[in-house]
Amino acid sequence: MTAVQTSAEQSGVKTGQDQYPAGAQVVVRDEEWLVRSSVPTAEDGTRIEVVGVSEFVRDQEAVFFSGLDRIELLDPRETTLVMDDSPNYRRSRLFLEAVLRRTALPQSERRLALADSFLMDPLPYQRRPAELALSGGNLRPRLLIADVVGLGKTLEIGLTLAELIRRGRGERILVVTPQHVLEQFQHELWTRFAIPLVRLDSVGIERIQREIPAGRNPFTSFKRVIVSIDTLKNTDQYQHHLEQIRWDAVVIDESHNLINRGSLRNQLARTLAPRTDALILASATPHNGDAKSFAELIGLLDPVAIRDPENYRAADIEHLFIRRTKISREVREQMKGQWADRGPSHSVHCPATPAEEKIFEELAAVWLPGDGGTSVSAVPLFPYTLLKSFLSSHAALRATVSARIKTLEKKDDRRGTEAELAALGRLSELAADLTETDSAKFAALVRQLREEIGVGPGSDERVVVFSERVHTLEWLAEVLPAALGFKGRAARDCVRIMHGGLSDEQQMACVEEFGLADTPVRVLLTGDVASEGVNLHRQCHQLVHYDVPWSLIRIEQRNGRIDRYGQARPPEFRALILTSEVEGAKDDTVVAERLLEREDQAHRSLGTAEAVTGLYRAEAEEKSLIQDLLRGRTVDESLDARRSDADGEDARLDDFLADFFGPVGEEAPPAEPAEPGDSAPTGTPGTPGTPGTPGTESSAGRAATSSVLPRLFDSTAHFLDEALREVYPDARDRLDLDRDQQSGLLSFRPPSELVHRLKALPMDYLREQRLRERLLVTFNRRLAEHSLQRARESSTSSWPEISLLTDLHPVVEWLTDKVLVGMGRQEAPMITANVAEPVYLVQGVYSNKLGRPTVVKWMGVTWLETAKKGLVDDDMVSLLRRCGVGPTMANKLRYRDPVPLHKVLPDVLDTAEAFLNTHRDAWDEPLREPIEQYKRRLGTWRQPTLAGERTKERLADLADSLLTTGRPLLRVLAVLVPDLDRKKDDGGPPPVSLTAPAASPSRF
């Protein structure tokens, strides 16, 4: 057997060990295709996603299976060597750069590669979730991001997904969010990271179902999708479709909603978790106070992380869980000047009107009597439901009374209800004729909005007003505009109302309008549907609690809508506190005002109020508080008590939960250790170097390039500029290209093959910005940020007209592919360079059983025929620079005879493979050790059920599949040949020779 795989071996037809690295060209059905991604399947061999290269299939996307089609990955020994006649060897340099860019980073590469290239501030704390996901501490990239409200979890998710995409592990992405944040999440991932997600809200799914054949899986139509959890939880409709799809990455936002076993959301999570490689859960409130429930949530990430679901510590899951607060050290230090400190919560006292005092009297005497009196209601909690409705508004009280009367009247046996019905009738009469003139809170709201905040005609000031009751919101929407002085159309446009009864489209429209600076909306009236995940801080720093939820968590969640990362002005909070002179009246000073003060204290001292009660759920907090009030406790006694009936086990549980809501993950991870195997191999000359050019992106478009990425060009901007010159020398006419040298703006008409790729972009973005007709793109961060800010100030579209070009942007990917296919089938260029003897540039890739690269090496190989030995330098990028390969090199158009160069290809490839085999174990060590640790932990995991044992077997197989397997795949990229016309005494640098002293193998 030769040292290089044969064509049949490398084509991998039905071998079960197929390797088709991204960027490779294959021949299927006598047409050429460029590999995008590949993954093994259980029955049909390897599934590869490709895009057409040859004329007949150019730019067409397709999927092939090696078990069904003959997929020919060509024998590297049959590489054809060709001359490059382009200026400065531009075609060759672009081709090499394109291969570097299209090759996935190996799994053993733990460092972030793209963090500096996106439209986000360089905050290390926001990078740490991505670092944790890639750290190798877990078998796969799976984690729970539990940062408190406002720290930027969406940005942390976007960066993590971007890093997975660069590693070839993010082709198929599913993002699941609450319906009211769909567009917000989609907007952030595209504008910040150039990750397009197709939104499948109710309108999107309806559109797709019209376009695809009946019965077809809608999730196969697009690779990257965002959908609401309320849509997907309809398991009867989507269960079958979801079970047929495997994802590279799944994101589930507000994941605390998944905990309740048996719920539709929980069933959805259990369907998705085993069908994805990466799983990212996000929640600011991930714990419901029950150790078993939280263990179940962690079990979605890693079933073996917790052995005993009733007895574990935070340290057991530190590789899966990260949580910081605003006062965490790393957050506090990095946020200086970038997040205005919140102001205090102001209690605005509203003395009850005479009409309201009559209702207080009725409630105190009949429904909530003191001194051991008996309530007229047989349902202990209902009187407090009545009270909270009244403290919200007379409209809410009327609705609650009416609903209770209907419930009682439907009872077949009304014994014991007559007194309650009579009392309800009296309340109904008292509330029947009340209007806004009888509402102390409404009068105070109008004064606060007009006089203190400045909302009114001619003012740009905005405010969000929260209420728990839909009837309160609807009543306010009717009467508030006129009271603020708005008339005519302005009265209709100045207020928007948002609550859970609206459709996903209506909710998203409310959020978008409120966030755009030049829309006429001045007041957003919203229920607590907006208290989770929604960004309301773009144009607003004022918030009013019209009524106060009886939960510290809910108060904090509300405040977090405007108190969050990116808030430029100090957030201000007001709460309307209805007060009464009636003896025994439980007005807002009894509960609401104390809760506001305690939430403010907890926020400033702990960074979050979630752990104060030890209940970790808003609903549980409110229920517990009401029960304590029924027992005669005050709010402070209820909050401070560690449950008067708590036994030792509950006390231990409180201590246990404190671990999870302290500074979990606050310390930065240790620096990446030096890679094992750095000893110098015999016969491996070269000078070690770090490929890539570090730095930060400037207004001229110099992209930040991490040393993780081997790059021949010093920036993505330089690469794109040269690629356009090569692929479209007549771009000014053919693409109507216009370039502003001062600002760095590129404007052009996208050709048909690029338009085809743009179909993955958000539909609203495509339509509103008319991207099929013209694209505006830039490498200038300031220009892109300015465009994004300008979009937020526009009533026409929240989508920026100018997008930032990142490595993930469709325009960059399109040009990269155009460069790759510019080289003929299995061709490698010959480049005249400053070398002493021919140097073959060879790519070597080891993969695992899943088809993912575990080791990627870029080598320069010389075969010394006289000595019958080969020499290797495994830092190709550094080698190219030393040999003078760059934009200033001259192409003298001296053609070399390729026959003798081609003749030694087998020896060159044998040398490359022998070098790879020699160092394979050392390069594999960073990947192998975490897998072995996981297998040891798996070995101690005992499961009493058959399903548990099957899970254990599946995870053991998965662990084994991540290890390097088989032989390396080799590819000849180019040949550097000596300049035969050069004279020895020409004064230039001496020719580079691989006979220099041996050097340690580099990371690449």
PDB file of C-alpha atoms in Angstrom, residues 474-593:
ATOM      1  CA  GLU A 474     -56.812  48.789  27.300  1.00  0.00           C
ATOM      2  CA  TRP A 475     -58.474  51.437  29.466  1.00  0.00           C
ATOM      3  CA  LEU A 476     -55.279  53.495  29.619  1.00  0.00           C
ATOM      4  CA  ALA A 477     -54.889  53.278  25.838  1.00  0.00           C
ATOM      5  CA  GLU A 478     -58.346  54.838  25.473  1.00  0.00           C
ATOM      6  CA  VAL A 479     -58.050  57.730  27.911  1.00  0.00           C
ATOM      7  CA  LEU A 480     -54.334  58.561  28.160  1.00  0.00           C
ATOM      8  CA  PRO A 481     -53.617  60.225  24.769  1.00  0.00           C
ATOM      9  CA  ALA A 482     -56.187  63.001  25.254  1.00  0.00           C
ATOM     10  CA  ALA A 483     -55.054  63.570  28.844  1.00  0.00           C
ATOM     11  CA  LEU A 484     -51.494  64.077  27.543  1.00  0.00           C
ATOM     12  CA  GLY A 485     -52.695  66.655  25.025  1.00  0.00           C
ATOM     13  CA  PHE A 486     -52.575  64.552  21.879  1.00  0.00           C
ATOM     14  CA  LYS A 487     -55.370  65.143  19.358  1.00  0.00           C
ATOM     15  CA  GLY A 488     -56.576  63.638  16.107  1.00  0.00           C
ATOM     16  CA  ARG A 489     -54.229  61.200  14.424  1.00  0.00           C
ATOM     17  CA  ALA A 490     -51.482  61.973  16.947  1.00  0.00           C
ATOM     18  CA  ALA A 491     -53.762  60.636  19.689  1.00  0.00           C
ATOM     19  CA  ARG A 492     -54.020  57.316  17.844  1.00  0.00           C
ATOM     20  CA  ASP A 493     -50.301  57.081  17.089  1.00  0.00           C
ATOM     21  CA  CYS A 494     -48.734  58.190  20.370  1.00  0.00           C
ATOM     22  CA  VAL A 495     -49.643  55.052  22.355  1.00  0.00           C
ATOM     23  CA  ARG A 496     -49.067  51.358  21.652  1.00  0.00           C
ATOM     24  CA  ILE A 497     -50.431  48.516  23.735  1.00  0.00           C
ATOM     25  CA  MET A 498     -48.754  45.130  24.072  1.00  0.00           C
ATOM     26  CA  HIS A 499     -49.881  42.000  25.937  1.00  0.00           C
ATOM     27  CA  GLY A 500     -49.903  38.236  25.588  1.00  0.00           C
ATOM     28  CA  GLY A 501     -53.237  38.194  23.785  1.00  0.00           C
ATOM     29  CA  LEU A 502     -51.691  39.724  20.669  1.00  0.00           C
ATOM     30  CA  SER A 503     -50.229  37.665  17.829  1.00  0.00           C
ATOM     31  CA  ASP A 504     -46.483  37.325  17.427  1.00  0.00           C
ATOM     32  CA  GLU A 505     -46.559  39.748  14.494  1.00  0.00           C
ATOM     33  CA  GLN A 506     -48.455  42.350  16.534  1.00  0.00           C
ATOM     34  CA  GLN A 507     -46.111  42.017  19.507  1.00  0.00           C
ATOM     35  CA  MET A 508     -42.992  42.354  17.335  1.00  0.00           C
ATOM     36  CA  ALA A 509     -44.493  45.389  15.601  1.00  0.00           C
ATOM     37  CA  CYS A 510     -45.031  47.095  18.981  1.00  0.00           C
ATOM     38  CA  VAL A 511     -41.449  46.522  20.049  1.00  0.00           C
ATOM     39  CA  GLU A 512     -40.072  47.685  16.702  1.00  0.00           C
ATOM     40  CA  GLU A 513     -42.117  50.888  16.599  1.00  0.00           C
ATOM     41  CA  PHE A 514     -41.162  51.790  20.144  1.00  0.00           C
ATOM     42  CA  GLY A 515     -37.495  51.254  19.332  1.00  0.00           C
ATOM     43  CA  LEU A 516     -37.421  53.489  16.235  1.00  0.00           C
ATOM     44  CA  ALA A 517     -36.593  57.102  17.003  1.00  0.00           C
ATOM     45  CA  ASP A 518     -38.739  58.857  14.420  1.00  0.00           C
ATOM     46  CA  THR A 519     -41.981  56.951  14.946  1.00  0.00           C
ATOM     47  CA  PRO A 520     -44.719  58.925  16.743  1.00  0.00           C
ATOM     48  CA  VAL A 521     -44.995  56.361  19.572  1.00  0.00           C
ATOM     49  CA  ARG A 522     -44.337  57.996  22.932  1.00  0.00           C
ATOM     50  CA  VAL A 523     -45.895  55.576  25.427  1.00  0.00           C
ATOM     51  CA  LEU A 524     -45.717  51.786  25.350  1.00  0.00           C
ATOM     52  CA  LEU A 525     -48.388  50.242  27.569  1.00  0.00           C
ATOM     53  CA  THR A 526     -47.354  46.682  28.199  1.00  0.00           C
ATOM     54  CA  GLY A 527     -48.035  43.691  30.340  1.00  0.00           C
ATOM     55  CA  ASP A 528     -45.404  41.384  31.741  1.00  0.00           C
ATOM     56  CA  VAL A 529     -45.109  39.639  28.364  1.00  0.00           C
ATOM     57  CA  ALA A 530     -42.446  42.315  27.766  1.00  0.00           C
ATOM     58  CA  SER A 531     -40.625  41.612  31.032  1.00  0.00           C
ATOM     59  CA  GLU A 532     -38.550  38.782  29.527  1.00  0.00           C
ATOM     60  CA  GLY A 533     -36.018  39.270  26.759  1.00  0.00           C
ATOM     61  CA  VAL A 534     -37.361  42.453  25.135  1.00  0.00           C
ATOM     62  CA  ASN A 535     -35.048  45.417  24.484  1.00  0.00           C
ATOM     63  CA  LEU A 536     -36.880  48.667  25.257  1.00  0.00           C
ATOM     64  CA  HIS A 537     -33.832  50.816  26.040  1.00  0.00           C
ATOM     65  CA  ARG A 538     -32.930  52.062  22.564  1.00  0.00           C
ATOM     66  CA  GLN A 539     -34.988  55.270  22.786  1.00  0.00           C
ATOM     67  CA  CYS A 540     -36.199  55.068  26.372  1.00  0.00           C
ATOM     68  CA  HIS A 541     -34.809  55.375  29.893  1.00  0.00           C
ATOM     69  CA  GLN A 542     -38.086  56.005  31.731  1.00  0.00           C
ATOM     70  CA  LEU A 543     -40.298  53.271  33.215  1.00  0.00           C
ATOM     71  CA  VAL A 544     -43.496  53.516  35.244  1.00  0.00           C
ATOM     72  CA  HIS A 545     -45.059  50.691  37.217  1.00  0.00           C
ATOM     73  CA  TYR A 546     -48.766  51.541  37.009  1.00  0.00           C
ATOM     74  CA  ASP A 547     -49.284  48.595  39.294  1.00  0.00           C
ATOM     75  CA  VAL A 548     -46.531  46.677  41.061  1.00  0.00           C
ATOM     76  CA  PRO A 549     -46.193  42.900  40.747  1.00  0.00           C
ATOM     77  CA  TRP A 550     -45.957  41.102  44.067  1.00  0.00           C
ATOM     78  CA  SER A 551     -42.700  39.476  43.093  1.00  0.00           C
ATOM     79  CA  LEU A 552     -39.134  40.766  43.361  1.00  0.00           C
ATOM     80  CA  ILE A 553     -38.176  38.756  40.286  1.00  0.00           C
ATOM     81  CA  ARG A 554     -40.914  40.322  38.168  1.00  0.00           C
ATOM     82  CA  ILE A 555     -40.013  43.838  39.313  1.00  0.00           C
ATOM     83  CA  GLU A 556     -36.390  43.188  38.381  1.00  0.00           C
ATOM     84  CA  GLN A 557     -37.358  41.726  35.010  1.00  0.00           C
ATOM     85  CA  ARG A 558     -39.471  44.784  34.230  1.00  0.00           C
ATOM     86  CA  ASN A 559     -36.705  47.190  35.218  1.00  0.00           C
ATOM     87  CA  GLY A 560     -34.273  45.188  33.093  1.00  0.00           C
ATOM     88  CA  ARG A 561     -36.106  46.203  29.919  1.00  0.00           C
ATOM     89  CA  ILE A 562     -34.486  49.632  30.071  1.00  0.00           C
ATOM     90  CA  ASP A 563     -31.638  48.917  32.505  1.00  0.00           C
ATOM     91  CA  ARG A 564     -29.400  46.888  30.219  1.00  0.00           C
ATOM     92  CA  TYR A 565     -26.173  46.868  28.262  1.00  0.00           C
ATOM     93  CA  GLY A 566     -26.215  49.705  25.729  1.00  0.00           C
ATOM     94  CA  GLN A 567     -28.303  52.079  27.869  1.00  0.00           C
ATOM     95  CA  ALA A 568     -26.700  55.500  27.479  1.00  0.00           C
ATOM     96  CA  ARG A 569     -28.765  57.393  30.082  1.00  0.00           C
ATOM     97  CA  PRO A 570     -29.405  56.512  33.726  1.00  0.00           C
ATOM     98  CA  PRO A 571     -32.612  54.453  33.842  1.00  0.00           C
ATOM     99  CA  GLU A 572     -35.362  56.021  35.980  1.00  0.00           C
ATOM    100  CA  PHE A 573     -38.152  54.037  37.626  1.00  0.00           C
ATOM    101  CA  ARG A 574     -41.408  55.248  39.124  1.00  0.00           C
ATOM    102  CA  ALA A 575     -44.179  53.284  40.790  1.00  0.00           C
ATOM    103  CA  LEU A 576     -47.685  54.607  41.445  1.00  0.00           C
ATOM    104  CA  ILE A 577     -48.546  53.833  45.058  1.00  0.00           C
ATOM    105  CA  LEU A 578     -52.278  54.087  45.863  1.00  0.00           C
ATOM    106  CA  THR A 579     -52.728  55.078  49.520  1.00  0.00           C
ATOM    107  CA  SER A 580     -55.799  54.990  51.749  1.00  0.00           C
ATOM    108  CA  GLU A 581     -56.993  56.526  55.026  1.00  0.00           C
ATOM    109  CA  VAL A 582     -59.333  53.588  55.680  1.00  0.00           C
ATOM    110  CA  GLU A 583     -58.375  51.663  58.798  1.00  0.00           C
ATOM    111  CA  GLY A 584     -57.126  48.193  57.881  1.00  0.00           C
ATOM    112  CA  ALA A 585     -56.955  48.950  54.151  1.00  0.00           C
ATOM    113  CA  LYS A 586     -54.234  46.999  52.430  1.00  0.00           C
ATOM    114  CA  ASP A 587     -53.146  49.717  50.056  1.00  0.00           C
ATOM    115  CA  ASP A 588     -49.938  49.795  48.000  1.00  0.00           C
ATOM    116  CA  THR A 589     -47.844  50.849  50.993  1.00  0.00           C
ATOM    117  CA  VAL A 590     -48.458  47.441  52.572  1.00  0.00           C
ATOM    118  CA  VAL A 591     -46.914  45.295  49.836  1.00  0.00           C
ATOM    119  CA  ALA A 592     -45.904  47.140  46.650  1.00  0.00           C
ATOM    120  CA  GLU A 593     -43.797  49.877  48.203  1.00  0.00           C
TER     121      GLU A 593
END
